Amino acid sequence: MVEELNELLRILIIDDDEVDRMSIRRSLRKTSISAEIFTAETASCSLELLRKESFDCIFLDFKLPDMDGLELLEQIREMGILAPVLVVTSHGDEQLAAKAIRQGASDYIPKSLLTPEGIYHSIKTAIRLHKVEQDKRQAEEKLRTTQQQFEFVVSNTPINFWRINQDKIISFASGLGLELIGLPAEKVMGLSIYDACARYPHLIEKFERAFKGERVESVTETNGYFFKSQYLPISNEKQEIVSVIGFAFDVTESILHEQELTKAKELAEESVRTKEQFIANISHEIRTPMNGIIGLASVLQKTALAEDQRKYLKAIQTSADTLMHIINDLLDFSKISAQKFTFEYIDFNLPQLFDEVTALMDVRVKEKNNIFNVSLAPTVPPDLVGDPVRLKQIIINLVGNASKFTQSGSISLSASAESETENEVVLKFKVEDTGIGIPQEKLQAIFESFNQGSNDTSRKYGGTGLGLTISKSLVELQGGNIAVWSQPNVGSAFTFTLPFKKKEDQQLVAAPEAEYDEKNLGHLKVLLAEDNEINQLLLNKVLSDWGIRCEIVSNGVQAMECFHQLQYDLILMDMQMPEMDGYEAIRRIRNSGGEGAHTPIIALTAHASAVEIDKCIEAGANTHLSKPFNPAHLYQAILKLTQSEQQPLADSGSTITLQLGILRDMAGSNSSFLEEILTMYVKGTSEAIAQINSHYEQQEWNDLQQCLTELSDSMSVINVQPLLDTIEEASAMVTHKKTEQLDVLIKKMALQGQQVITLLEQELESLAFQS
């Protein structure tokens, strides 16, 4: 027996024939059906019962005394009663029974089948079908409710839904978003996409891509609104595209918000650039006259002066140095704020750096009757890899600060190892003083910009209030930290830590540049292009002291005229000049052809940024000097560019070093094998540089790229980082078809390659001597 017939069923029998009613009752009792049976002899009695009671199944005879069976069936259904109705028919009433079924009866049963088996199967079938119908009605109701909710949401939110059939006709469209773009659903349904979207070809293009099998996702603007859309191709079992369905969300608000954020970001970046440019321009405008003041003061020092004149001159130099310190602070602060600060990682000797700091600061410290103590713990490795310039800047800032606030006391500088591994060491530096100290309530703000503890301190001791801010940033940008302890009238202690790499043992360093020596330049003829009269006077004096003949012009146009008339050994080119600036003049010289195009050029500029230096080199300058410059640095630059017959168009950049550890490990104790490898390196490097030059001149870019890759592979074994950097930059230019800028890099590569060869030959000589 089935489970649904095990429960008690309420059954109504509507029949005016007592025999039939009894027959149905007897048959029901003989089945396994548990039933509570109700009977009605007339239609009116049955309707009264149906209004009061609910039933699981109804037996209905056609022939009733007060109403036709079909009419009663109709009324039952109109009352909303959905219980299954089994029509009891006599022989020959089949057509009438079929009509009853069309009007809502569940089934019919002839009187001849009013047996237990017949009644059981009829009730079972009727109840099962009734349950199916009931489930169907409930599902349809849920679907109807869901559809209504969906339509409500779609019609009241800016969402679009659509379906396009195989003929590219819009078969379904819905959504408030369609109204926003001027394509209301009731107007576009039944139209082709070409007619409906004639004003929006970008939408047609998305549909066509989807019909080619592509799942298209996009954010597009239509009629002033932004929609994030998806177009999905639908395939049949033969993998044929039969339709495209899609939906789109209105994201106008978020897009506009994003645009506002982008605009705000651009405005902020523009503000930063404007500030940077302003500071750079101020720096240039101040550095240019300061170059003359400092330079002429240096020249005057070499002349016979009365004591009071020498005192006044010293005051001028001190004021100039102070102003330059302020300018440098502002430039550093600007670069740090713009997150454009970069660090070098080069070899340096820490004891030597401490000696330089001592020589520089000893006089300043002792001017205020202070004792200056410097100590370096024996556990500190002397040779390190890092940024010695920035380390010295931090120490000088802190020692200078201590000196400023200490009178007749002591200042100490010390360094010790805080932690150490095989390849790295973290050093702890401390600068202590017995000065005026800092109040506790001011300690938290001591590293803030333009803060000196109090206004009284600023007025009494001067300064920008940027020194400690810059020092803190320099420490933290290198992965260290800085702290301060202080007590008023007792003193202060600034400590900071910095990580450094240890210098590798197997490393050869190119010979340092010759020291400043005024000699052997009298044969040179130099063209000086400089618009500032004081700088003209200063440079002419410095150059004439070295015996150099100097032609002076005031702008780029005059420089070009002199360049075409005479041959010069060297050109000093100021980059900011009227009529034609130095950048344009250098480019024209380099593009002029002939031997003069290779004349060494030193760019002179008051801008000290890395961007400015790169700009000068890209224009074609061999090297760059920032104003105000040390005469010794100018001398070295001139000597470097003129002492050799070969004058490359680009400075070699960072110091060239070789790391031969891998080759030594390969050779082991076999010095002959190492000698053979190094000889191969000398020959291979020379040939590679020659091939690179040849491919460049012939514009054979694929072959050039191959040679660059091969040279990079060999140089990576001995870790020649500056040359590897140059190769990488040149390779990128070839890859991106920016070959017009390659000339400087090819020349730079040749110079670096020659330095590598020189160092390799030195190592070969050392091996020969050892054997």
mmCIF file with all atom_site columns, N, CA and C in Angstrom, residues 544-571:
data_model
loop_
_atom_site.group_PDB
_atom_site.id
_atom_site.type_symbol
_atom_site.label_atom_id
_atom_site.label_alt_id
_atom_site.label_comp_id
_atom_site.label_asym_id
_atom_site.label_entity_id
_atom_site.label_seq_id
_atom_site.pdbx_PDB_ins_code
_atom_site.Cartn_x
_atom_site.Cartn_y
_atom_site.Cartn_z
_atom_site.occupancy
_atom_site.B_iso_or_equiv
_atom_site.pdbx_formal_charge
_atom_site.auth_seq_id
_atom_site.auth_comp_id
_atom_site.auth_asym_id
_atom_site.auth_atom_id
_atom_site.pdbx_PDB_model_num
ATOM 1  N N  . SER A 1 544 ? 91.845 80.097 -15.669 1.00 0.00 ? 544 SER A N  1
ATOM 2  C CA . SER A 1 544 ? 93.103 80.784 -16.025 1.00 0.00 ? 544 SER A CA 1
ATOM 3  C C  . SER A 1 544 ? 94.209 80.434 -15.046 1.00 0.00 ? 544 SER A C  1
ATOM 4  N N  . ASP A 1 545 ? 93.855 80.198 -13.773 1.00 0.00 ? 545 ASP A N  1
ATOM 5  C CA . ASP A 1 545 ? 94.874 79.764 -12.802 1.00 0.00 ? 545 ASP A CA 1
ATOM 6  C C  . ASP A 1 545 ? 95.479 78.429 -13.191 1.00 0.00 ? 545 ASP A C  1
ATOM 7  N N  . TRP A 1 546 ? 94.704 77.605 -13.923 1.00 0.00 ? 546 TRP A N  1
ATOM 8  C CA . TRP A 1 546 ? 95.226 76.320 -14.384 1.00 0.00 ? 546 TRP A CA 1
ATOM 9  C C  . TRP A 1 546 ? 95.873 76.431 -15.763 1.00 0.00 ? 546 TRP A C  1
ATOM 10 N N  . GLY A 1 547 ? 95.948 77.662 -16.300 1.00 0.00 ? 547 GLY A N  1
ATOM 11 C CA . GLY A 1 547 ? 96.577 77.880 -17.593 1.00 0.00 ? 547 GLY A CA 1
ATOM 12 C C  . GLY A 1 547 ? 95.674 77.587 -18.775 1.00 0.00 ? 547 GLY A C  1
ATOM 13 N N  . ILE A 1 548 ? 94.388 77.436 -18.539 1.00 0.00 ? 548 ILE A N  1
ATOM 14 C CA . ILE A 1 548 ? 93.451 77.097 -19.612 1.00 0.00 ? 548 ILE A CA 1
ATOM 15 C C  . ILE A 1 548 ? 92.985 78.370 -20.306 1.00 0.00 ? 548 ILE A C  1
ATOM 16 N N  . ARG A 1 549 ? 92.981 78.352 -21.641 1.00 0.00 ? 549 ARG A N  1
ATOM 17 C CA . ARG A 1 549 ? 92.443 79.462 -22.422 1.00 0.00 ? 549 ARG A CA 1
ATOM 18 C C  . ARG A 1 549 ? 90.930 79.299 -22.515 1.00 0.00 ? 549 ARG A C  1
ATOM 19 N N  . CYS A 1 550 ? 90.203 80.373 -22.251 1.00 0.00 ? 550 CYS A N  1
ATOM 20 C CA . CYS A 1 550 ? 88.748 80.268 -22.099 1.00 0.00 ? 550 CYS A CA 1
ATOM 21 C C  . CYS A 1 550 ? 88.042 81.296 -22.976 1.00 0.00 ? 550 CYS A C  1
ATOM 22 N N  . GLU A 1 551 ? 87.090 80.828 -23.783 1.00 0.00 ? 551 GLU A N  1
ATOM 23 C CA . GLU A 1 551 ? 86.214 81.690 -24.574 1.00 0.00 ? 551 GLU A CA 1
ATOM 24 C C  . GLU A 1 551 ? 84.863 81.722 -23.866 1.00 0.00 ? 551 GLU A C  1
ATOM 25 N N  . ILE A 1 552 ? 84.351 82.943 -23.584 1.00 0.00 ? 552 ILE A N  1
ATOM 26 C CA . ILE A 1 552 ? 83.133 83.073 -22.782 1.00 0.00 ? 552 ILE A CA 1
ATOM 27 C C  . ILE A 1 552 ? 81.990 83.611 -23.647 1.00 0.00 ? 552 ILE A C  1
ATOM 28 N N  . VAL A 1 553 ? 80.815 82.918 -23.579 1.00 0.00 ? 553 VAL A N  1
ATOM 29 C CA . VAL A 1 553 ? 79.598 83.392 -24.238 1.00 0.00 ? 553 VAL A CA 1
ATOM 30 C C  . VAL A 1 553 ? 78.457 83.351 -23.217 1.00 0.00 ? 553 VAL A C  1
ATOM 31 N N  . SER A 1 554 ? 77.346 84.037 -23.553 1.00 0.00 ? 554 SER A N  1
ATOM 32 C CA . SER A 1 554 ? 76.279 84.215 -22.560 1.00 0.00 ? 554 SER A CA 1
ATOM 33 C C  . SER A 1 554 ? 74.999 83.439 -22.858 1.00 0.00 ? 554 SER A C  1
ATOM 34 N N  . ASN A 1 555 ? 74.924 82.749 -23.989 1.00 0.00 ? 555 ASN A N  1
ATOM 35 C CA . ASN A 1 555 ? 73.728 81.957 -24.265 1.00 0.00 ? 555 ASN A CA 1
ATOM 36 C C  . ASN A 1 555 ? 74.042 80.860 -25.276 1.00 0.00 ? 555 ASN A C  1
ATOM 37 N N  . GLY A 1 556 ? 73.074 79.997 -25.518 1.00 0.00 ? 556 GLY A N  1
ATOM 38 C CA . GLY A 1 556 ? 73.275 78.859 -26.395 1.00 0.00 ? 556 GLY A CA 1
ATOM 39 C C  . GLY A 1 556 ? 73.495 79.243 -27.846 1.00 0.00 ? 556 GLY A C  1
ATOM 40 N N  . VAL A 1 557 ? 72.853 80.327 -28.295 1.00 0.00 ? 557 VAL A N  1
ATOM 41 C CA . VAL A 1 557 ? 73.028 80.772 -29.682 1.00 0.00 ? 557 VAL A CA 1
ATOM 42 C C  . VAL A 1 557 ? 74.484 81.170 -29.923 1.00 0.00 ? 557 VAL A C  1
ATOM 43 N N  . GLN A 1 558 ? 75.042 81.970 -29.009 1.00 0.00 ? 558 GLN A N  1
ATOM 44 C CA . GLN A 1 558 ? 76.447 82.386 -29.127 1.00 0.00 ? 558 GLN A CA 1
ATOM 45 C C  . GLN A 1 558 ? 77.374 81.176 -29.026 1.00 0.00 ? 558 GLN A C  1
ATOM 46 N N  . ALA A 1 559 ? 77.007 80.221 -28.176 1.00 0.00 ? 559 ALA A N  1
ATOM 47 C CA . ALA A 1 559 ? 77.831 79.018 -28.036 1.00 0.00 ? 559 ALA A CA 1
ATOM 48 C C  . ALA A 1 559 ? 77.893 78.257 -29.359 1.00 0.00 ? 559 ALA A C  1
ATOM 49 N N  . MET A 1 560 ? 76.757 78.150 -30.061 1.00 0.00 ? 560 MET A N  1
ATOM 50 C CA . MET A 1 560 ? 76.736 77.441 -31.338 1.00 0.00 ? 560 MET A CA 1
ATOM 51 C C  . MET A 1 560 ? 77.575 78.176 -32.386 1.00 0.00 ? 560 MET A C  1
ATOM 52 N N  . GLU A 1 561 ? 77.520 79.506 -32.350 1.00 0.00 ? 561 GLU A N  1
ATOM 53 C CA . GLU A 1 561 ? 78.326 80.284 -33.301 1.00 0.00 ? 561 GLU A CA 1
ATOM 54 C C  . GLU A 1 561 ? 79.812 80.020 -33.087 1.00 0.00 ? 561 GLU A C  1
ATOM 55 N N  . CYS A 1 562 ? 80.266 80.059 -31.836 1.00 0.00 ? 562 CYS A N  1
ATOM 56 C CA . CYS A 1 562 ? 81.687 79.801 -31.544 1.00 0.00 ? 562 CYS A CA 1
ATOM 57 C C  . CYS A 1 562 ? 82.068 78.359 -31.871 1.00 0.00 ? 562 CYS A C  1
ATOM 58 N N  . PHE A 1 563 ? 81.169 77.429 -31.579 1.00 0.00 ? 563 PHE A N  1
ATOM 59 C CA . PHE A 1 563 ? 81.437 76.017 -31.835 1.00 0.00 ? 563 PHE A CA 1
ATOM 60 C C  . PHE A 1 563 ? 81.694 75.767 -33.319 1.00 0.00 ? 563 PHE A C  1
ATOM 61 N N  . HIS A 1 564 ? 80.919 76.434 -34.192 1.00 0.00 ? 564 HIS A N  1
ATOM 62 C CA . HIS A 1 564 ? 81.084 76.224 -35.627 1.00 0.00 ? 564 HIS A CA 1
ATOM 63 C C  . HIS A 1 564 ? 82.324 76.931 -36.173 1.00 0.00 ? 564 HIS A C  1
ATOM 64 N N  . GLN A 1 565 ? 82.844 77.923 -35.443 1.00 0.00 ? 565 GLN A N  1
ATOM 65 C CA . GLN A 1 565 ? 83.994 78.697 -35.924 1.00 0.00 ? 565 GLN A CA 1
ATOM 66 C C  . GLN A 1 565 ? 85.328 78.098 -35.489 1.00 0.00 ? 565 GLN A C  1
ATOM 67 N N  . LEU A 1 566 ? 85.388 77.572 -34.249 1.00 0.00 ? 566 LEU A N  1
ATOM 68 C CA . LEU A 1 566 ? 86.651 77.092 -33.694 1.00 0.00 ? 566 LEU A CA 1
ATOM 69 C C  . LEU A 1 566 ? 86.515 75.687 -33.127 1.00 0.00 ? 566 LEU A C  1
ATOM 70 N N  . GLN A 1 567 ? 87.665 75.024 -32.983 1.00 0.00 ? 567 GLN A N  1
ATOM 71 C CA . GLN A 1 567 ? 87.701 73.691 -32.381 1.00 0.00 ? 567 GLN A CA 1
ATOM 72 C C  . GLN A 1 567 ? 88.091 73.841 -30.913 1.00 0.00 ? 567 GLN A C  1
ATOM 73 N N  . TYR A 1 568 ? 87.294 73.250 -30.019 1.00 0.00 ? 568 TYR A N  1
ATOM 74 C CA . TYR A 1 568 ? 87.569 73.340 -28.577 1.00 0.00 ? 568 TYR A CA 1
ATOM 75 C C  . TYR A 1 568 ? 87.871 71.958 -28.026 1.00 0.00 ? 568 TYR A C  1
ATOM 76 N N  . ASP A 1 569 ? 88.703 71.949 -26.973 1.00 0.00 ? 569 ASP A N  1
ATOM 77 C CA . ASP A 1 569 ? 89.014 70.686 -26.289 1.00 0.00 ? 569 ASP A CA 1
ATOM 78 C C  . ASP A 1 569 ? 87.924 70.294 -25.297 1.00 0.00 ? 569 ASP A C  1
ATOM 79 N N  . LEU A 1 570 ? 87.148 71.284 -24.832 1.00 0.00 ? 570 LEU A N  1
ATOM 80 C CA . LEU A 1 570 ? 86.140 71.034 -23.811 1.00 0.00 ? 570 LEU A CA 1
ATOM 81 C C  . LEU A 1 570 ? 85.121 72.169 -23.837 1.00 0.00 ? 570 LEU A C  1
ATOM 82 N N  . ILE A 1 571 ? 83.857 71.833 -23.503 1.00 0.00 ? 571 ILE A N  1
ATOM 83 C CA . ILE A 1 571 ? 82.812 72.859 -23.406 1.00 0.00 ? 571 ILE A CA 1
ATOM 84 C C  . ILE A 1 571 ? 82.192 72.774 -22.014 1.00 0.00 ? 571 ILE A C  1
#
